[in-house]
Coordinates of C-alpha atoms in Angstrom, one line a residue:
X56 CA 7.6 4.0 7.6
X57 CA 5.8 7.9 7.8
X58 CA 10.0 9.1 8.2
X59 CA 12.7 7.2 6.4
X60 CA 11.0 6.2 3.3
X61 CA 9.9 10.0 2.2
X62 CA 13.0 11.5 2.6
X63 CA 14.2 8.5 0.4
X64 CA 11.6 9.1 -2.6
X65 CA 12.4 12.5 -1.9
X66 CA 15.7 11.5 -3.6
X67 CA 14.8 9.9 -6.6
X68 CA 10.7 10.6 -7.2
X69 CA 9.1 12.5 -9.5
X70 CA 5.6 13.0 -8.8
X71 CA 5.6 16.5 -7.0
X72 CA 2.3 15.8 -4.9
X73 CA 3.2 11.9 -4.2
X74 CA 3.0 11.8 -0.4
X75 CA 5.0 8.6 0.2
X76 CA 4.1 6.4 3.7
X77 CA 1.6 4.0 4.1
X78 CA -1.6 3.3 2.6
X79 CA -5.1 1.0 3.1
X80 CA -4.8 -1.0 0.0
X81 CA -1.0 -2.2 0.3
X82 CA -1.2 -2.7 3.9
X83 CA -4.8 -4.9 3.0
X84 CA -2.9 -6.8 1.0
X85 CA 0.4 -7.1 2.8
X86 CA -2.0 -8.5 5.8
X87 CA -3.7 -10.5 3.7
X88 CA -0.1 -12.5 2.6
X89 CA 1.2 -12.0 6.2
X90 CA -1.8 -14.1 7.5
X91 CA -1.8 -16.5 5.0
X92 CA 1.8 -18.1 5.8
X93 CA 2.2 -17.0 9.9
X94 CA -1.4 -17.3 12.1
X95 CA 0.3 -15.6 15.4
X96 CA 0.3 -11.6 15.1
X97 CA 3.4 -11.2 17.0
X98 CA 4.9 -13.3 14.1
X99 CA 3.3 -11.3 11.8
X100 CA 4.5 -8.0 13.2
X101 CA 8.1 -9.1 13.1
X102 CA 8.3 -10.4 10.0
X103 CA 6.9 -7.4 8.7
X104 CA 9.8 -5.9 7.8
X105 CA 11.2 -8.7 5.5
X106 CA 8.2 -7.9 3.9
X107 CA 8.8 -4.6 3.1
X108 CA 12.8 -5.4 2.0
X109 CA 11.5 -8.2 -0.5
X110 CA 8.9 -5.8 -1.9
X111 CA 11.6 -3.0 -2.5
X112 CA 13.9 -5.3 -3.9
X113 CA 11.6 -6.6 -6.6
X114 CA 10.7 -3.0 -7.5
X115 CA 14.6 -2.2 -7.8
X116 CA 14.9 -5.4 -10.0
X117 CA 12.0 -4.6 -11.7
X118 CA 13.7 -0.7 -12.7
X119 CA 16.5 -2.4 -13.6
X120 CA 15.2 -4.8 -16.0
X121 CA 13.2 -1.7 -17.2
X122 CA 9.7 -2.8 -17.1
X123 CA 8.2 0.4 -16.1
X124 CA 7.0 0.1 -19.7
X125 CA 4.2 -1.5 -19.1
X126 CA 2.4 1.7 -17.6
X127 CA 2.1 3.0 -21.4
X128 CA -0.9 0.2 -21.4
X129 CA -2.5 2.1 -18.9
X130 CA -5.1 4.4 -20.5
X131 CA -5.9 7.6 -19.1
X132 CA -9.4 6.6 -18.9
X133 CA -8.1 3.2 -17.0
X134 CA -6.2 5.4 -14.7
X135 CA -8.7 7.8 -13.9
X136 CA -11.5 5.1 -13.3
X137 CA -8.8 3.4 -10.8
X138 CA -8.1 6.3 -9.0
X139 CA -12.0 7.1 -8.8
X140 CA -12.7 4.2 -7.4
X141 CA -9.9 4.5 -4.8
X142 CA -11.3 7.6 -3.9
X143 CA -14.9 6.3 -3.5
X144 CA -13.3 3.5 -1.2
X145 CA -11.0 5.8 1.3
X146 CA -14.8 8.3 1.3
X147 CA -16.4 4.6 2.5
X148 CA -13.7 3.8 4.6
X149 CA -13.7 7.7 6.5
X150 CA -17.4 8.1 7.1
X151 CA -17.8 4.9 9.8
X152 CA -15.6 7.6 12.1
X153 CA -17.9 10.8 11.3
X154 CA -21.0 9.0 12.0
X155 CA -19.8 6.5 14.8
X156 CA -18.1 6.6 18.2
X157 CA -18.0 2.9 18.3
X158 CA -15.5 1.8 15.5
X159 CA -18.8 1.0 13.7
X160 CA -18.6 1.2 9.4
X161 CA -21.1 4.0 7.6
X162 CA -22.9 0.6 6.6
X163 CA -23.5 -0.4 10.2
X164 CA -24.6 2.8 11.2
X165 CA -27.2 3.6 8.0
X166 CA -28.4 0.1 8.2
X167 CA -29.0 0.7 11.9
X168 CA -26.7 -2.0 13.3
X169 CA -24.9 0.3 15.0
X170 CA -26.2 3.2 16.5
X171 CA -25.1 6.8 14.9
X172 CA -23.4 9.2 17.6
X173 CA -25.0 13.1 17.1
X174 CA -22.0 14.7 18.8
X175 CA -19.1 13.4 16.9
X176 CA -21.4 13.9 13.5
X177 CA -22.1 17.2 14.4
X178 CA -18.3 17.5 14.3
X179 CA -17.9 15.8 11.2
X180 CA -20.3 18.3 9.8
X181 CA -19.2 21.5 11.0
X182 CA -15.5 20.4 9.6
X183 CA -16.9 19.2 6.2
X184 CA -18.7 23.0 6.0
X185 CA -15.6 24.6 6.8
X186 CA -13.3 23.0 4.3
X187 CA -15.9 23.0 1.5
X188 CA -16.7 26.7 2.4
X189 CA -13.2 28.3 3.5
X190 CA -12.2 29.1 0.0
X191 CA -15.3 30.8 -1.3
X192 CA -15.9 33.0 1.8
X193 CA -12.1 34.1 1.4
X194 CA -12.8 35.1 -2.3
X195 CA -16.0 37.2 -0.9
X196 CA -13.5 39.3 1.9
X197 CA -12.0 40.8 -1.3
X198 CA -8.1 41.2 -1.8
X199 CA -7.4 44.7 0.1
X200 CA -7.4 45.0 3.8
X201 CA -6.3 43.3 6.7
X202 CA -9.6 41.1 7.1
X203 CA -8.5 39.7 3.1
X204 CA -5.6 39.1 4.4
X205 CA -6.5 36.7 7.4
X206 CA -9.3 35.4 5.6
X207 CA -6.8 34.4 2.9
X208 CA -4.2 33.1 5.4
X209 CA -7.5 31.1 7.3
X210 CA -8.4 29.6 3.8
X211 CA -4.8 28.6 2.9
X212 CA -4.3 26.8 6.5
X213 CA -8.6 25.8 6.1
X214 CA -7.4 22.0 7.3
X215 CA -5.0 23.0 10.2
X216 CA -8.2 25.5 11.4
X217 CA -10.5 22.8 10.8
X218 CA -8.5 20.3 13.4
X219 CA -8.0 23.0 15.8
X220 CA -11.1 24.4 15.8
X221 CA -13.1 20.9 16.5
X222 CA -10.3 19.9 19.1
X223 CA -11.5 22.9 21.0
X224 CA -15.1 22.1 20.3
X225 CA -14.9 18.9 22.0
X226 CA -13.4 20.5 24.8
X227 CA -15.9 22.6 25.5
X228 CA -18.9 20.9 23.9
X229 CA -19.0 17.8 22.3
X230 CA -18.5 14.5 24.8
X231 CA -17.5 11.3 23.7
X232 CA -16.6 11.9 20.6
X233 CA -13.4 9.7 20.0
X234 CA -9.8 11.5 19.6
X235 CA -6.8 10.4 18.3
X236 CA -5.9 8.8 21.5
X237 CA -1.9 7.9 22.9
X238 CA 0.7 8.1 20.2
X239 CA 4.2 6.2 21.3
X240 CA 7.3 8.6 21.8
X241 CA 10.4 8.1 20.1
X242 CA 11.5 8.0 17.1
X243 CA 11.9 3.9 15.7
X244 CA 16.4 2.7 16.0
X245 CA 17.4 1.7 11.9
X246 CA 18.6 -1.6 11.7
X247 CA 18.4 -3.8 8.7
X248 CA 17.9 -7.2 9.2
X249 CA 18.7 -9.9 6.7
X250 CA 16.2 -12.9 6.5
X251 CA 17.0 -16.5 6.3
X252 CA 16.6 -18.1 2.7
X253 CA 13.6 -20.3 4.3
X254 CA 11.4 -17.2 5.2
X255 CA 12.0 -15.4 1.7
X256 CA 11.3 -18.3 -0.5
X257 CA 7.9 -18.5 2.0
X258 CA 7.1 -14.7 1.4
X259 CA 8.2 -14.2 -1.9
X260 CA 5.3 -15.0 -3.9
X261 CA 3.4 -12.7 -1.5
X262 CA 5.8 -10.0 -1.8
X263 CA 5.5 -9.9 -5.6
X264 CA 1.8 -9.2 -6.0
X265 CA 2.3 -6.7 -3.0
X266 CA 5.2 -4.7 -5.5
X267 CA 2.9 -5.3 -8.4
X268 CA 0.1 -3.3 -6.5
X269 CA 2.3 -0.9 -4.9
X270 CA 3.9 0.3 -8.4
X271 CA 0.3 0.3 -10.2
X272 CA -1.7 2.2 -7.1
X273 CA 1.7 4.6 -6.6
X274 CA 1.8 5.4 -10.6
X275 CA -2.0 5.6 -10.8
X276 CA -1.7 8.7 -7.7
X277 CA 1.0 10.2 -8.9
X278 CA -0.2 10.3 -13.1
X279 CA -3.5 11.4 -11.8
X280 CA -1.8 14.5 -9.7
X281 CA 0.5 15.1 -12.6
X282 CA -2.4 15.4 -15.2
X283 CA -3.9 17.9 -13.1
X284 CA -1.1 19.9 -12.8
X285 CA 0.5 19.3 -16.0
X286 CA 3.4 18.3 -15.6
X287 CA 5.4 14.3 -16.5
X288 CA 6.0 11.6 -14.2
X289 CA 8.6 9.3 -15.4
X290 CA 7.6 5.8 -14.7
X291 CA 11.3 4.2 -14.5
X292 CA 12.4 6.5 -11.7
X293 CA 9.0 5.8 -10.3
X294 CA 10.2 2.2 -9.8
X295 CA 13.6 3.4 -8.3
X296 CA 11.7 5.3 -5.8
X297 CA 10.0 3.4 -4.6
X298 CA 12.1 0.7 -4.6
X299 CA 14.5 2.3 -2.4
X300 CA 11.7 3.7 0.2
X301 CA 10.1 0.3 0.6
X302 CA 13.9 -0.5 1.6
X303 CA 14.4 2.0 3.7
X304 CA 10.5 1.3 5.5
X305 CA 12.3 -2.0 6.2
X306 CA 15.4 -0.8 8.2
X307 CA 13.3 0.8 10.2
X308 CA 10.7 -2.2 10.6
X309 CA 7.8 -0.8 8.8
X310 CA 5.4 -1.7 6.6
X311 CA 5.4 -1.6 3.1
X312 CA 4.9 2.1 1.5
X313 CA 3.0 3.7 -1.3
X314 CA 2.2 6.7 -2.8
X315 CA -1.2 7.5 -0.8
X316 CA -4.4 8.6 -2.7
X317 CA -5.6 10.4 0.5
X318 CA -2.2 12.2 1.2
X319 CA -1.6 13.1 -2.6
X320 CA -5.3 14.3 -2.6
X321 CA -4.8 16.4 0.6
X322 CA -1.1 17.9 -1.4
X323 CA -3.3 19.2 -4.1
X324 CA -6.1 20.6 -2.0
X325 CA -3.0 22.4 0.3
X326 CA -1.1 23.7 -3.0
X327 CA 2.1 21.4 -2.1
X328 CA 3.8 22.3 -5.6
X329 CA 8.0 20.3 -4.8
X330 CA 8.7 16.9 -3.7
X331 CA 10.0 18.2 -1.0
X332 CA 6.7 19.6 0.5
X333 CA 4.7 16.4 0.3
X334 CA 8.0 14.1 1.5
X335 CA 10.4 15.8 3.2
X336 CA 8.6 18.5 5.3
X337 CA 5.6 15.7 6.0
X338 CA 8.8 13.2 7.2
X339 CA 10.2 16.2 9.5
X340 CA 6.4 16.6 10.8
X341 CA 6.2 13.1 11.9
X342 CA 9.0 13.0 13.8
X343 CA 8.4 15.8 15.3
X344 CA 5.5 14.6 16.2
X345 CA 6.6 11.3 18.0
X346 CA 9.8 12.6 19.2
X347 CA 8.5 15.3 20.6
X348 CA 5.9 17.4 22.9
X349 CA 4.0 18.3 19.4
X350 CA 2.6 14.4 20.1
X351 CA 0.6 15.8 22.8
X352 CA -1.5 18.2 20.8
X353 CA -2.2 15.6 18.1
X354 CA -3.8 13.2 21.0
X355 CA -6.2 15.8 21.0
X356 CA -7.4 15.8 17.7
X357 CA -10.9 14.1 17.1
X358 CA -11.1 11.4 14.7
X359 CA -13.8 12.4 12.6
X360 CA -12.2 15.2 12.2
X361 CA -9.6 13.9 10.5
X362 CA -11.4 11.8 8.7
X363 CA -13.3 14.7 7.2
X364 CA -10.4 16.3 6.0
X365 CA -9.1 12.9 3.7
X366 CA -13.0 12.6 2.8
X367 CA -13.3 16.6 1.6
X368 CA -9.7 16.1 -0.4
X369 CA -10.2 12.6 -1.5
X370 CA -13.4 13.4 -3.0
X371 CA -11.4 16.0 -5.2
X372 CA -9.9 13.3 -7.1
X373 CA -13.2 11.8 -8.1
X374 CA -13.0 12.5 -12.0
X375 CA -16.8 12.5 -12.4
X376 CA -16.2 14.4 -16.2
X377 CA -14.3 10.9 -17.7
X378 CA -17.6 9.1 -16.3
X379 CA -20.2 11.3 -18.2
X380 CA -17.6 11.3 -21.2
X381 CA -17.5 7.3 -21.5
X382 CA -20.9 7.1 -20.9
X383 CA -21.4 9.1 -23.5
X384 CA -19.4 7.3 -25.8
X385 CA -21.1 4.3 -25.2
X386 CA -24.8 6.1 -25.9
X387 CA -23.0 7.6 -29.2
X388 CA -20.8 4.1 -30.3
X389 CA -23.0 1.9 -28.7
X390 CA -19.8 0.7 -26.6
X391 CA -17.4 0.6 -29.8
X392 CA -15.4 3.6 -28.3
X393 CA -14.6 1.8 -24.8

């Protein structure tokens, strides 16, 4: 799903930051329907895929009847309060892994159901610093010299140092805290499989709120990236898009695929300015990555590490100057101007 479908949206998006590839709310909700019509998980797993092909052909039929006008009913305040709230969710979701060893939730662990493991937030911590930190201490080194120089090239790559530096931490320091752990090796065969009439009349209805979210969350991530870097996303190739990488996330039996909050987030925060940045170089990554001896170095990688790097960019996204606006609106119109 992380290789086929980018290079696809590559093709036909037009949100320069959209990293396309899967995401926590879609695949929520794709379990959600999965579970509701097959109880066995091997089931599930393999009918994954069908999935994914009904929910990219109801976004293609959806471009073609041309109802990517809808999205003009979507206020800017609507879209930023969605995307804020997505934020706050993936920050939720991230902080279980920078205070817990034990797969425990940042609920579980404050509320002392789960007990909190020092090493792997010490990790956490030092990563968070570094990230917040990297571009401010670059700005001090000045602009002449060769210590500006690597302090600007240290600042530009601040998230690539952050998971280096913490996997050799661990090493040397830090037991037990968790690691990304075995990644399979190879990359997945294409093959498209066409379901039986019986299984898509069972999954349509399923598949439709799926697309609905998928278009909505995508166009929400990608308008909210576009604003900031002012430029236009066009809705109707939107629906292409993504209508063709869900597709092409099928032939390869993946899941279905979005435009990712935390990845768009983490485009911006690396100054990915082209399509092909945040889709095409992230699909070559990947499979390098499982096709190759690049896999064994990502093993490595501690967890909450990772997880502080989607929090710190995630957080960016967090439009906390449309809250105090509204609010003030509704002190000043007494809720007429919501």
């Amino acid at each position: 799903a992380c290789i086929l479908a980018p290079l696809v949206y590559a093709l036909l998006g037009t949100s320069h930051e959209g990293s396309v590839g899967t995401g926590g709310l879609v695949a929520l909700i794709a379990g959600e329907q999965l579970a509701a019509s097959y109880s066995d998980e091997e089931t599930r797993s393999q009918h994954v895929a069908t999935l994914s092909l009904l929910v990219g052909g109801l976004l293609l039929a959806m471009a073609a009847l041309q109802v990517s006008f809808l999205v003009r009913f979507l206020s800017r305040p609507a879209l930023s309060g969605f995307v804020s709230g997505s934020a706050l969710l993936i920050v939720k979701a991230m902080l279980g892994p920078m205070l817990s060893n034990e797969g425990a939730s940042a609920v579980d662990v404050l509320t002392r159901a789960a007990p909190p493991h020092y090493p792997t937030m010490c990790v956490a911590l030092a990563a968070c610093a570094w990230l917040v930190a990297a571009k401010p201490l670059s700005a001090l080194a000045g602009d002449d010299g060769r210590c500006a120089t690597v302090c600007a090239a240290l600042a530009r790559f601040k998230e690539l140092v952050a998971l280096t530096a913490t996997s050799l931490l661990v090493v040397v320091w830090a037991d037990g805290v968790q690691l990304v752990g075995y990644i399979p090796d190879g990359l997945p065969a294409v093959s498209l499989e066409i379901p039986s009439r019986a299984r898509v009349i069972n999954m349509l209805p399923g598949a439709a709120l799926v697309a609905v979210v998928v278009f909505v969350s995508s166009f929400a991530s990608a308008k909210k990236c576009a604003l900031q870097r002012g430029y236009h996303v066009v809705a109707a190739r939107e629906l292409w898009a993504l209508g063709a990488a869900n597709v092409a996330s099928a032939a390869v039996g993946g899941v279905p695929v979005q435009i990712g909050l935390s990845r768009s987030a983490l485009s911006l925060s690396l100054g990915v300015k082209t399509v092909i940045g945040s889709n095409v170089v992230v699909a070559c990554v990947v499979a390098a990555v499982v096709g190759g001896p690049a896999a064994d170095l990502v093993e490595r990688v501690p967890r909450c590490a990772l997880s502080s790097v989607i929090t710190v960019s995630a957080l960016k996204l967090v439009d906390a100057d449309a809250v105090a606006e509204l609010w003030e609106r509704r002190k000043l119109g007494a809720g007429k101007d919501l």
